Coordinates of C-alpha atoms (C1' of nucleotides) and ligand atoms in Angstrom, one line a residue:
Chain A
M1 CA 10.9 0.0 -50.3
P2 CA 11.4 -0.7 -54.0
K3 CA 12.3 2.5 -55.9
L4 CA 11.4 2.5 -59.6
K5 CA 14.9 1.8 -61.0
R6 CA 15.8 -0.5 -63.8
I7 CA 17.2 -3.8 -62.5
S8 CA 20.3 -5.0 -64.4
E9 CA 20.3 -8.3 -66.3
S10 CA 23.1 -9.5 -64.0
T11 CA 21.1 -8.8 -60.9
I12 CA 18.2 -10.8 -62.3
S13 CA 20.5 -13.7 -63.2
R14 CA 22.0 -13.7 -59.7
L15 CA 18.5 -13.7 -58.1
S16 CA 18.0 -17.0 -59.9
R17 CA 21.2 -18.3 -58.4
Y18 CA 20.3 -17.1 -54.9
Y19 CA 16.9 -18.7 -55.3
R20 CA 18.4 -22.1 -56.3
A21 CA 20.9 -21.9 -53.3
L22 CA 18.1 -21.0 -50.9
V23 CA 15.9 -23.9 -52.1
Q24 CA 18.8 -26.2 -51.2
L25 CA 19.5 -24.5 -47.9
D26 CA 15.8 -24.8 -47.0
K27 CA 15.9 -28.5 -47.8
D28 CA 18.9 -28.9 -45.7
N29 CA 17.0 -27.2 -42.8
Y30 CA 19.1 -24.1 -42.5
E31 CA 17.1 -21.4 -40.6
T32 CA 19.3 -18.4 -41.5
V33 CA 22.0 -17.5 -44.0
S34 CA 24.4 -14.5 -44.1
S35 CA 25.3 -12.6 -47.3
K36 CA 28.8 -14.1 -46.7
D37 CA 27.5 -17.7 -46.8
L38 CA 25.3 -17.1 -49.8
A39 CA 28.1 -15.4 -51.6
N40 CA 30.5 -18.3 -50.9
L41 CA 27.9 -20.8 -52.2
E42 CA 27.6 -18.9 -55.5
H43 CA 31.2 -17.6 -55.7
L44 CA 30.2 -14.0 -55.4
T45 CA 30.9 -11.2 -52.9
P46 CA 28.8 -10.5 -49.8
A47 CA 28.4 -6.9 -50.9
Q48 CA 27.0 -8.0 -54.2
V49 CA 24.4 -10.2 -52.5
R50 CA 23.3 -7.4 -50.2
K51 CA 23.2 -4.8 -52.9
D52 CA 21.2 -7.1 -55.2
L53 CA 18.6 -7.8 -52.4
S54 CA 18.5 -4.2 -51.4
F55 CA 16.9 -3.2 -54.7
F56 CA 13.8 -5.1 -53.6
G57 CA 13.7 -4.3 -49.9
S58 CA 15.3 -5.2 -46.6
F59 CA 14.9 -8.9 -45.9
G60 CA 17.6 -9.5 -43.3
T61 CA 18.4 -8.8 -39.6
R62 CA 21.6 -7.1 -38.7
G63 CA 23.9 -9.4 -36.8
L64 CA 21.9 -12.5 -37.8
G65 CA 21.6 -12.7 -41.6
Y66 CA 18.6 -13.6 -43.7
P67 CA 15.8 -16.1 -42.7
V68 CA 16.2 -18.8 -45.4
R69 CA 12.6 -19.8 -46.0
E70 CA 11.3 -16.3 -45.9
L71 CA 14.0 -15.0 -48.3
K72 CA 13.4 -17.9 -50.6
D73 CA 9.7 -17.1 -50.8
K74 CA 10.4 -13.4 -51.3
I75 CA 12.7 -14.1 -54.2
A76 CA 10.2 -16.6 -55.6
R77 CA 7.7 -13.8 -55.6
I78 CA 10.1 -11.4 -57.3
L79 CA 11.1 -13.9 -60.0
G80 CA 7.5 -14.8 -60.5
V81 CA 8.2 -18.5 -59.8
D82 CA 5.6 -18.6 -57.0
Q83 CA 3.0 -19.1 -59.7
E84 CA 2.3 -21.2 -62.7
W85 CA 3.0 -20.1 -66.3
N86 CA 1.4 -21.5 -69.4
V87 CA 4.1 -22.3 -71.9
A88 CA 3.9 -23.3 -75.6
L89 CA 6.7 -24.9 -77.6
V90 CA 7.0 -24.3 -81.4
G91 CA 9.2 -26.8 -83.3
I92 CA 9.1 -30.4 -82.0
G93 CA 12.5 -31.6 -83.3
N94 CA 15.7 -32.5 -81.5
I95 CA 15.7 -29.6 -79.0
G96 CA 11.9 -29.3 -78.7
S97 CA 11.5 -33.0 -77.8
A98 CA 14.3 -32.7 -75.2
L99 CA 12.4 -29.8 -73.6
V100 CA 9.1 -31.6 -73.5
S101 CA 10.7 -34.6 -71.8
Y102 CA 12.3 -32.4 -69.1
K103 CA 10.1 -32.7 -66.1
E104 CA 12.0 -30.1 -64.0
F105 CA 10.4 -27.1 -65.8
A106 CA 6.9 -28.2 -64.8
R107 CA 8.1 -28.7 -61.2
Q108 CA 9.3 -25.0 -61.3
G109 CA 5.9 -23.8 -62.5
F110 CA 6.6 -23.6 -66.2
K111 CA 3.8 -25.9 -67.6
I112 CA 4.2 -26.9 -71.3
K113 CA 0.6 -26.7 -72.4
L114 CA 0.8 -26.6 -76.2
L115 CA 3.1 -28.0 -78.9
F116 CA 3.3 -26.8 -82.5
D117 CA 5.0 -28.0 -85.7
N118 CA 4.5 -27.5 -89.4
D119 CA 5.4 -31.1 -90.3
Q120 CA 2.2 -32.9 -91.4
R121 CA 3.7 -36.2 -90.2
K122 CA 4.0 -34.8 -86.7
I123 CA 0.8 -32.8 -86.5
G124 CA -1.9 -34.6 -84.6
S125 CA 0.5 -37.2 -83.1
N126 CA 0.8 -37.5 -79.4
H127 CA 4.2 -36.4 -77.9
K128 CA 4.6 -37.4 -74.3
G129 CA 0.9 -37.0 -73.7
I130 CA 0.5 -33.7 -75.5
V131 CA -0.9 -33.5 -79.1
I132 CA 1.2 -31.6 -81.6
R133 CA -0.9 -28.9 -83.3
D134 CA -0.6 -27.2 -86.7
V135 CA 1.5 -24.0 -86.5
A136 CA -0.9 -22.5 -89.0
N137 CA -3.2 -21.8 -86.1
L138 CA -0.5 -20.6 -83.8
T139 CA -1.8 -17.0 -83.0
R140 CA -5.3 -18.1 -82.3
E141 CA -4.5 -21.1 -80.2
L142 CA -1.9 -19.1 -78.1
K143 CA -4.7 -16.6 -77.4
D144 CA -7.4 -19.1 -76.7
N145 CA -5.2 -21.0 -74.3
H146 CA -3.9 -18.0 -72.4
I147 CA -0.2 -18.9 -73.2
E148 CA 2.2 -16.5 -71.4
I149 CA 5.6 -17.8 -72.5
V150 CA 6.6 -19.4 -75.9
V151 CA 9.7 -21.3 -76.7
I152 CA 10.9 -21.2 -80.3
A153 CA 12.8 -24.3 -81.5
V154 CA 12.4 -24.1 -85.2
P155 CA 15.2 -23.7 -87.9
P156 CA 16.6 -20.1 -88.0
Q157 CA 14.9 -19.4 -91.4
Q158 CA 11.5 -19.9 -90.0
A159 CA 12.1 -18.3 -86.6
Q160 CA 11.1 -14.7 -87.4
A161 CA 7.8 -15.6 -89.0
V162 CA 7.0 -17.8 -86.0
C163 CA 8.0 -15.0 -83.7
D164 CA 5.8 -12.5 -85.5
D165 CA 2.8 -14.8 -85.0
I166 CA 3.6 -15.2 -81.3
V167 CA 3.8 -11.4 -81.0
K168 CA 0.4 -11.1 -82.7
A169 CA -1.1 -13.3 -79.9
D170 CA 0.1 -10.6 -77.4
V171 CA 2.5 -13.0 -75.8
K172 CA 5.1 -11.0 -73.9
A173 CA 7.8 -13.5 -73.2
I174 CA 9.8 -15.5 -75.8
L175 CA 12.7 -18.0 -75.4
N176 CA 14.5 -18.5 -78.7
F177 CA 16.8 -21.4 -79.6
A178 CA 17.4 -20.4 -83.2
P179 CA 20.8 -18.8 -83.8
I180 CA 19.3 -15.6 -85.2
N181 CA 18.5 -12.1 -83.9
L182 CA 14.8 -11.9 -83.7
K183 CA 13.1 -8.6 -83.9
V184 CA 10.4 -8.0 -81.3
P185 CA 8.5 -4.9 -80.5
K186 CA 9.1 -2.9 -77.2
G187 CA 7.3 -4.5 -74.3
V188 CA 8.1 -8.1 -75.4
S189 CA 10.8 -9.8 -73.5
L190 CA 13.1 -12.0 -75.6
R191 CA 15.9 -14.3 -74.3
N192 CA 18.2 -16.2 -76.5
E193 CA 19.7 -19.6 -75.9
N194 CA 22.6 -19.6 -78.4
M195 CA 24.8 -22.7 -78.0
A196 CA 27.0 -21.8 -81.0
M197 CA 27.8 -18.5 -79.3
E198 CA 28.8 -20.3 -76.1
L199 CA 31.1 -22.7 -78.0
E200 CA 32.7 -19.7 -79.8
H201 CA 33.2 -18.1 -76.5
L202 CA 35.1 -21.2 -75.4
S203 CA 37.2 -21.3 -78.5
F204 CA 38.0 -17.6 -78.1
C205 CA 39.3 -18.4 -74.6
L206 CA 41.3 -21.3 -75.8
V207 CA 43.0 -19.2 -78.5
N208 CA 43.3 -16.0 -76.4
D209 CA 43.9 -17.2 -72.9
H210 CA 45.7 -14.0 -72.0
Y211 CA 42.7 -11.9 -73.0
C212 CA 40.2 -14.1 -71.2
E213 CA 38.8 -13.7 -67.7
Q214 CA 40.0 -17.1 -66.4
G215 CA 43.6 -16.1 -67.5
Chain B
M1 CA 48.1 -3.4 -82.3
P2 CA 46.5 -5.5 -79.6
K3 CA 47.3 -4.2 -76.1
L4 CA 47.2 -6.8 -73.3
K5 CA 43.8 -5.7 -71.9
R6 CA 41.1 -8.1 -70.7
I7 CA 38.3 -8.3 -73.3
S8 CA 34.8 -8.2 -71.7
E9 CA 32.3 -11.0 -72.0
S10 CA 29.9 -8.7 -73.9
T11 CA 32.6 -7.9 -76.5
I12 CA 33.2 -11.6 -77.1
S13 CA 29.5 -12.3 -77.5
R14 CA 29.2 -9.4 -79.9
L15 CA 32.1 -10.7 -82.0
S16 CA 30.1 -13.9 -82.5
R17 CA 27.2 -11.8 -83.7
Y18 CA 29.4 -9.7 -86.1
Y19 CA 30.8 -13.0 -87.4
R20 CA 27.4 -14.5 -88.2
A21 CA 26.4 -11.2 -89.9
L22 CA 29.6 -11.1 -91.9
V23 CA 29.2 -14.7 -93.1
Q24 CA 25.7 -13.8 -94.4
L25 CA 27.0 -10.5 -96.0
D26 CA 29.8 -12.5 -97.7
K27 CA 27.3 -15.0 -99.0
D28 CA 25.2 -12.1 -100.3
N29 CA 28.3 -10.9 -102.1
Y30 CA 28.8 -7.6 -100.3
E31 CA 32.3 -6.3 -100.6
T32 CA 32.4 -3.8 -97.8
V33 CA 30.3 -2.9 -94.8
S34 CA 30.3 0.1 -92.5
S35 CA 30.1 0.1 -88.8
K36 CA 26.7 1.7 -89.2
D37 CA 25.4 -1.2 -91.4
L38 CA 26.8 -3.8 -89.1
A39 CA 25.3 -2.1 -86.1
N40 CA 21.9 -1.9 -87.8
L41 CA 22.0 -5.6 -88.6
E42 CA 22.6 -6.5 -85.0
H43 CA 20.6 -3.7 -83.4
L44 CA 23.7 -2.1 -81.8
T45 CA 25.4 1.3 -82.2
P46 CA 28.2 2.0 -84.7
A47 CA 30.5 3.3 -82.0
Q48 CA 30.1 -0.1 -80.2
V49 CA 31.1 -2.0 -83.3
R50 CA 34.1 0.2 -83.9
K51 CA 35.2 0.1 -80.3
D52 CA 34.9 -3.7 -80.2
L53 CA 37.0 -4.2 -83.3
S54 CA 39.5 -1.7 -82.2
F55 CA 40.6 -3.9 -79.3
F56 CA 42.0 -6.3 -81.9
G57 CA 43.4 -3.9 -84.5
S58 CA 42.3 -1.6 -87.3
F59 CA 40.6 -3.5 -90.0
G60 CA 38.7 -0.8 -91.8
T61 CA 39.4 2.1 -94.2
R62 CA 38.3 5.6 -93.3
G63 CA 35.6 6.7 -95.7
L64 CA 34.9 3.2 -97.0
G65 CA 34.2 0.8 -94.1
Y66 CA 35.4 -2.7 -93.6
P67 CA 36.1 -5.3 -96.3
V68 CA 33.6 -8.0 -95.6
R69 CA 35.5 -11.2 -96.4
E70 CA 38.7 -9.9 -94.8
L71 CA 36.9 -8.8 -91.6
K72 CA 35.0 -12.1 -91.5
D73 CA 38.3 -14.0 -91.7
K74 CA 40.0 -11.8 -89.1
I75 CA 37.1 -12.4 -86.6
A76 CA 37.1 -16.1 -87.4
R77 CA 40.8 -16.1 -86.4
I78 CA 40.1 -14.1 -83.2
L79 CA 37.2 -16.4 -82.2
G80 CA 39.2 -19.5 -83.0
V81 CA 36.6 -20.7 -85.5
D82 CA 39.1 -20.9 -88.4
Q83 CA 40.2 -24.2 -87.0
E84 CA 38.7 -27.5 -85.9
W85 CA 38.1 -28.4 -82.2
N86 CA 37.8 -31.9 -80.8
V87 CA 34.7 -32.0 -78.6
A88 CA 33.4 -34.7 -76.3
L89 CA 30.0 -35.0 -74.9
V90 CA 29.2 -36.5 -71.4
G91 CA 25.6 -37.7 -70.8
I92 CA 23.8 -38.9 -73.8
G93 CA 20.2 -38.3 -72.6
N94 CA 17.6 -35.9 -74.0
I95 CA 19.9 -32.9 -74.4
G96 CA 23.0 -34.9 -75.2
S97 CA 21.2 -36.7 -78.1
A98 CA 19.9 -33.4 -79.5
L99 CA 23.4 -32.0 -79.6
V100 CA 24.8 -35.1 -81.3
S101 CA 22.2 -34.8 -84.0
Y102 CA 22.9 -31.2 -84.6
K103 CA 25.1 -31.0 -87.7
E104 CA 25.6 -27.2 -87.6
F105 CA 28.3 -27.5 -84.9
A106 CA 30.5 -29.8 -87.0
R107 CA 30.1 -27.3 -89.9
Q108 CA 31.4 -24.6 -87.6
G109 CA 34.5 -26.6 -86.7
F110 CA 33.2 -28.1 -83.4
K111 CA 33.7 -31.9 -84.1
I112 CA 32.0 -34.2 -81.7
K113 CA 34.6 -37.0 -81.4
L114 CA 33.6 -38.9 -78.2
L115 CA 30.4 -39.7 -76.3
F116 CA 30.3 -40.9 -72.7
D117 CA 27.6 -42.2 -70.4
N118 CA 27.4 -44.3 -67.2
D119 CA 24.4 -46.3 -68.3
Q120 CA 25.4 -49.9 -69.1
R121 CA 22.5 -50.1 -71.5
K122 CA 23.9 -47.2 -73.5
I123 CA 27.6 -47.9 -73.3
G124 CA 28.9 -49.7 -76.4
S125 CA 25.9 -48.8 -78.5
N126 CA 26.2 -46.7 -81.6
H127 CA 24.6 -43.3 -81.5
K128 CA 24.5 -41.5 -84.9
G129 CA 27.7 -43.3 -85.9
I130 CA 29.6 -42.7 -82.7
V131 CA 30.0 -45.4 -80.1
I132 CA 29.1 -44.4 -76.5
R133 CA 32.0 -45.0 -74.1
D134 CA 32.1 -45.7 -70.4
V135 CA 32.5 -42.5 -68.3
A136 CA 34.7 -44.5 -66.0
N137 CA 37.5 -44.0 -68.5
L138 CA 36.7 -40.4 -69.1
T139 CA 40.0 -38.7 -68.0
R140 CA 42.2 -41.1 -69.9
E141 CA 40.2 -41.1 -73.1
L142 CA 39.9 -37.3 -73.2
K143 CA 43.7 -37.2 -73.0
D144 CA 44.3 -40.0 -75.5
N145 CA 42.1 -38.4 -78.0
H146 CA 43.3 -34.8 -77.5
I147 CA 39.8 -33.5 -76.7
E148 CA 39.8 -29.7 -76.3
I149 CA 36.2 -28.9 -75.3
V150 CA 33.8 -31.0 -73.3
V151 CA 30.1 -30.6 -73.0
I152 CA 28.4 -31.8 -69.7
A153 CA 24.8 -33.0 -70.1
V154 CA 24.4 -35.2 -67.0
P155 CA 22.0 -34.7 -64.1
P156 CA 23.1 -31.9 -61.7
Q157 CA 24.1 -34.4 -58.9
Q158 CA 26.7 -36.0 -61.2
A159 CA 28.0 -32.9 -62.8
Q160 CA 30.7 -31.8 -60.4
A161 CA 32.3 -35.3 -60.3
V162 CA 32.3 -35.4 -64.1
C163 CA 33.7 -31.9 -64.2
D164 CA 36.6 -32.9 -61.9
D165 CA 37.5 -35.8 -64.2
I166 CA 37.5 -33.4 -67.2
V167 CA 39.8 -31.0 -65.4
K168 CA 42.1 -33.9 -64.6
A169 CA 42.5 -34.5 -68.3
D170 CA 43.8 -30.9 -68.7
V171 CA 40.8 -29.9 -70.8
K172 CA 40.6 -26.1 -70.6
A173 CA 37.0 -25.5 -72.0
I174 CA 33.7 -26.8 -70.6
L175 CA 30.2 -26.1 -71.6
N176 CA 27.7 -27.1 -68.9
F177 CA 24.0 -27.8 -69.2
A178 CA 23.4 -29.0 -65.6
P179 CA 21.7 -26.3 -63.5
I180 CA 24.4 -26.1 -60.9
N181 CA 27.5 -23.9 -60.3
L182 CA 30.5 -26.0 -61.2
K183 CA 33.8 -25.2 -59.5
V184 CA 36.7 -25.2 -61.8
P185 CA 40.3 -24.1 -61.2
K186 CA 41.7 -20.9 -62.7
G187 CA 42.8 -21.3 -66.3
V188 CA 39.7 -23.5 -67.2
S189 CA 37.0 -21.7 -69.1
L190 CA 33.4 -22.6 -68.1
R191 CA 30.3 -21.5 -69.8
N192 CA 26.8 -22.4 -68.5
E193 CA 23.7 -23.0 -70.6
N194 CA 21.0 -22.7 -68.0
M195 CA 17.5 -22.8 -69.5
A196 CA 15.7 -22.6 -66.1
M197 CA 17.5 -19.3 -65.5
E198 CA 16.3 -17.9 -68.8
L199 CA 12.7 -18.9 -68.1
E200 CA 13.0 -17.3 -64.7
H201 CA 14.3 -14.2 -66.3
L202 CA 11.2 -14.1 -68.5
S203 CA 8.8 -14.7 -65.6
F204 CA 10.6 -11.8 -63.8
C205 CA 10.0 -9.6 -66.8
L206 CA 6.3 -10.6 -66.9
V207 CA 5.8 -9.9 -63.2
N208 CA 8.0 -6.7 -63.1
D209 CA 7.6 -5.1 -66.5
H210 CA 8.3 -1.7 -65.0
Y211 CA 11.7 -2.9 -63.7
C212 CA 12.6 -4.7 -66.9
E213 CA 14.7 -3.5 -69.8
Q214 CA 11.9 -3.9 -72.4
G215 CA 9.6 -1.9 -70.2
Chain C
dA1 C1' 43.5 22.0 -106.4
dT2 C1' 39.6 22.4 -103.4
dT3 C1' 35.4 21.2 -101.5
dT4 C1' 32.1 17.9 -100.1
dT5 C1' 30.7 13.6 -98.3
dG6 C1' 31.6 9.5 -95.8
dT7 C1' 33.7 6.6 -92.4
dT8 C1' 37.3 4.9 -89.2
dG9 C1' 39.9 4.9 -84.8
dT10 C1' 40.1 6.7 -80.4
dG11 C1' 40.5 9.8 -76.2
dA12 C1' 37.3 11.7 -73.2
dA13 C1' 32.7 11.8 -71.1
dA14 C1' 28.8 9.6 -69.5
dG15 C1' 26.6 5.9 -67.6
dC16 C1' 26.3 1.6 -65.3
dT17 C1' 27.9 -2.1 -62.0
dT18 C1' 30.6 -3.7 -58.4
dT19 C1' 33.2 -3.0 -54.3
dC20 C1' 34.3 -0.5 -50.2
dA21 C1' 33.5 1.1 -45.7
dC22 C1' 31.0 2.1 -42.0
dA23 C1' 26.9 3.4 -39.1
dA24 C1' 23.1 1.0 -37.3
dC25 C1' 21.5 -2.6 -35.1
dA26 C1' 21.2 -7.5 -32.8
dT27 C1' 22.9 -11.0 -29.8
dC28 C1' 25.7 -12.9 -26.3
dA29 C1' 29.0 -13.0 -22.5
dT30 C1' 30.3 -11.0 -18.4
Chain D
dA1 C1' 24.8 -2.2 -18.1
dT2 C1' 28.8 -2.7 -20.9
dG3 C1' 31.7 -4.5 -24.3
dA4 C1' 32.7 -7.8 -27.9
dT5 C1' 31.3 -9.8 -32.0
dG6 C1' 28.6 -10.3 -36.1
dT7 C1' 25.9 -8.7 -39.9
dT8 C1' 22.8 -5.7 -42.6
dG9 C1' 21.8 -1.7 -45.6
dT10 C1' 23.6 1.9 -48.1
dG11 C1' 26.1 6.2 -49.7
dA12 C1' 30.4 6.9 -51.8
dA13 C1' 34.4 5.3 -54.5
dA14 C1' 36.3 2.5 -57.8
dG15 C1' 36.1 0.0 -61.9
dC16 C1' 34.1 -1.2 -66.1
dT17 C1' 31.4 -0.5 -70.5
dT18 C1' 29.1 2.3 -73.7
dT19 C1' 28.5 6.5 -76.1
dC20 C1' 30.1 10.9 -77.8
dA21 C1' 32.7 13.7 -80.6
dC22 C1' 36.1 14.8 -83.6
dA23 C1' 40.7 14.5 -86.0
dA24 C1' 42.4 11.8 -89.7
dC25 C1' 41.9 10.1 -93.7
dA26 C1' 39.6 8.3 -98.5
dA27 C1' 37.0 9.0 -102.5
dA28 C1' 34.3 11.7 -105.6
dA29 C1' 32.7 15.9 -107.5
dT30 C1' 33.6 20.4 -109.1
Ligands
LIG301 N1 19.7 -29.6 -81.8 C1 20.6 -28.8 -81.2 O1 21.4 -29.3 -80.5 C2 20.7 -27.4 -81.4 C3 21.7 -26.7 -80.9 C4 21.8 -25.3 -81.1 C5 20.8 -24.7 -81.7 N2 19.8 -25.3 -82.2 C6 18.7 -24.6 -82.9 O2 17.5 -25.0 -82.4 C7 16.5 -25.0 -83.4 C8 15.9 -26.3 -83.5 O3 16.9 -27.3 -83.7 P1 16.6 -28.8 -83.8 O4 17.9 -29.5 -83.9 O5 15.6 -29.2 -82.8 O6 16.0 -28.9 -85.3 P2 15.0 -30.0 -85.9 O7 15.1 -29.8 -87.4 O8 15.3 -31.3 -85.3 O9 13.6 -29.5 -85.4 C9 12.9 -28.4 -86.0 C10 11.4 -28.6 -85.9 O10 10.8 -27.5 -86.3 C11 9.7 -27.8 -87.2 N3 9.4 -26.6 -88.0 C12 10.1 -26.2 -89.1 N4 9.5 -25.0 -89.5 C13 8.5 -24.8 -88.7 C14 7.5 -23.8 -88.6 N5 7.5 -22.7 -89.5 N6 6.6 -23.8 -87.6 C15 6.6 -24.9 -86.7 N7 7.5 -25.9 -86.7 C16 8.4 -25.8 -87.7 C17 10.3 -29.0 -88.0 O11 9.2 -29.8 -88.5 C18 11.0 -29.7 -86.9 O12 10.2 -30.6 -86.2 C19 17.2 -24.6 -84.7 O13 17.1 -23.2 -84.9 C20 18.6 -24.9 -84.4 O14 19.5 -24.1 -85.1 C21 19.7 -26.7 -82.1
LIG302 N1 16.3 -31.9 -71.2 C1 16.1 -30.6 -71.1 O1 15.4 -30.0 -71.8 C2 17.0 -29.9 -70.1 C3 16.7 -28.6 -69.9 C4 17.5 -27.8 -69.0 C5 18.5 -28.4 -68.4 N2 18.7 -29.7 -68.6 C6 19.8 -30.3 -67.8 O2 20.7 -31.0 -68.7 C7 21.2 -32.2 -68.1 C8 20.8 -33.4 -68.9 O3 19.4 -33.4 -69.0 P1 18.6 -34.5 -69.8 O4 17.2 -34.1 -69.9 O5 19.3 -34.8 -71.1 O6 18.8 -35.7 -68.8 P2 18.7 -37.3 -69.1 O7 18.4 -38.0 -67.9 O8 17.8 -37.5 -70.3 O9 20.2 -37.6 -69.6 C9 21.2 -37.7 -68.7 C10 22.2 -38.7 -69.2 O10 23.4 -38.7 -68.4 C11 23.7 -40.0 -68.1 N3 24.5 -40.0 -66.8 C12 24.1 -39.9 -65.6 N4 25.1 -39.8 -64.7 C13 26.2 -39.9 -65.5 C14 27.6 -39.9 -65.2 N5 28.0 -39.8 -63.9 N6 28.5 -39.9 -66.2 C15 28.0 -40.0 -67.5 N7 26.7 -40.0 -67.8 C16 25.9 -40.0 -66.8 C17 22.4 -40.8 -68.0 O11 22.7 -42.1 -68.2 C18 21.7 -40.1 -69.1 O12 21.9 -40.8 -70.3 C19 20.6 -32.2 -66.7 O13 21.5 -31.6 -65.8 C20 19.4 -31.3 -66.8 O14 19.1 -30.7 -65.6 C21 18.0 -30.5 -69.4

DNA sequence: ATTTTGTTGTGAAAGCTTTCACAACATCAT
DNA sequence: ATGATGTTGTGAAAGCTTTCACAACAAAAT
């Protein structure tokens, strides 16, 4: 019985982790799994697992645990990975190319449909079977092709302008690799993949081991 | 007067953001900045900024704000980005290659010194001026070259074995791109860059807009 | 001098997340 | 049937993070 409460970022991230674990358990032909087992697999606490799941309903049986396949499917539904998503990629440089080559995303339902760049030498060329389009037509082409998720992999100076064009196309989900704080209107989901920040987190831990979680 | 309290992950991430903002403000020749200004730049609250900084000391002047260059340098010190770090990269495939090409990391003090792979065709070849070494010698070479941070960019099946070799070399900081939960002993800092998880977060928001922050 | 305006640093309050603890079941052995 | 064992779902407690609110200053104006 899902109440209309905000779900925390950490709960959503953990759902992804449960999902990955359940896919593996299902492959390994496990029928059921307890919150304790699932917690151990992901280095979490059983109470955390049960509380996270309880936000979305009661999926388990007391005394037995959770049915693996069923729970996997339920979480897939919740995460929206039971369906296909049309993804576009803007900026086909180092990172952009790596993402296009990565077949795992497609297998998970994230289908890279369109590629964009502003480099005349790249526009029109075929990249892993997908033609690179001119970013000048970004808004229109995103609309025409019903793109639902856009990945930004352009230099930081260009990122906000690209982002604005994406928002104009009514796209509601953006994954950004540029190390910059993009401004998006309410109703648009933005996730940042900031590697510099992760490296700085690590150097912080190296310098301040006493302050840091891992002690 | 730094008390010996754990610093939260979110505070550390925000320090990275303040730092980036301060670098820009310094370039733009600003002398001072208030918690209000800094908060506006990063879409945070002034109280948050002041509280975060207060964990590490008092850097501002009442009535005036913070001296930009001084605060920048203080945060650089706290984050450990006032020094150089020796970085090694394991797995020179799509993602690994993209990281080697990225000059920004070196500029920030993260110097990629060694590359490793297990593919005989790649081992010994020169990649952007760095020779690719055999991962068989990983532990010894990490030690010999005083590597402090290692980036894992191998397929998920190989990641834990690679990780174990890294830990054996007494490396205390690991950045992992493989979509898998690595097990590391206490005292080793591990950060994960999991793009699939970010995409799933976005699809969750698309499916459950009412549950999601951006509502 | 005194007032006004501006801003920090921080204890306390509010809000949010995780953990605890236990009733409510389910299964199995006897 | 009954008891023993195992596990969920959840309200309450504990713990953590963010926001509030204000004293303590600093500078400038009067
Ligand atoms: N490569 C990495 O390892 C790495 C690591 C961390 C962050 N990043 C960030 O990811 C982003 C991409 O990095 P990269 O190394 O792939 O850069 P890159 O220079 O290799 O690629 C950028 C691509 O974007 C294109 N581009 C530029 N402006 C554009 C615009 N307005 N519209 C469309 N395309 C445009 C360029 O032509 C180029 O193909 C950057 O913001 C970078 O800071 C990269
Ligand atoms: N490419 C992407 O866009 C992307 C996106 C998300 C996650 N990832 C993850 O990042 C990792 C790397 O992805 P990729 O696309 O670069 O893969 P890739 O196959 O292009 O590269 C992997 C490299 O690792 C090497 N390797 C394999 N086993 C090794 C070992 N034991 N020791 C040393 N090297 C070894 C391979 O020879 C290869 O060069 C994977 O875990 C992948 O799931 C990649």
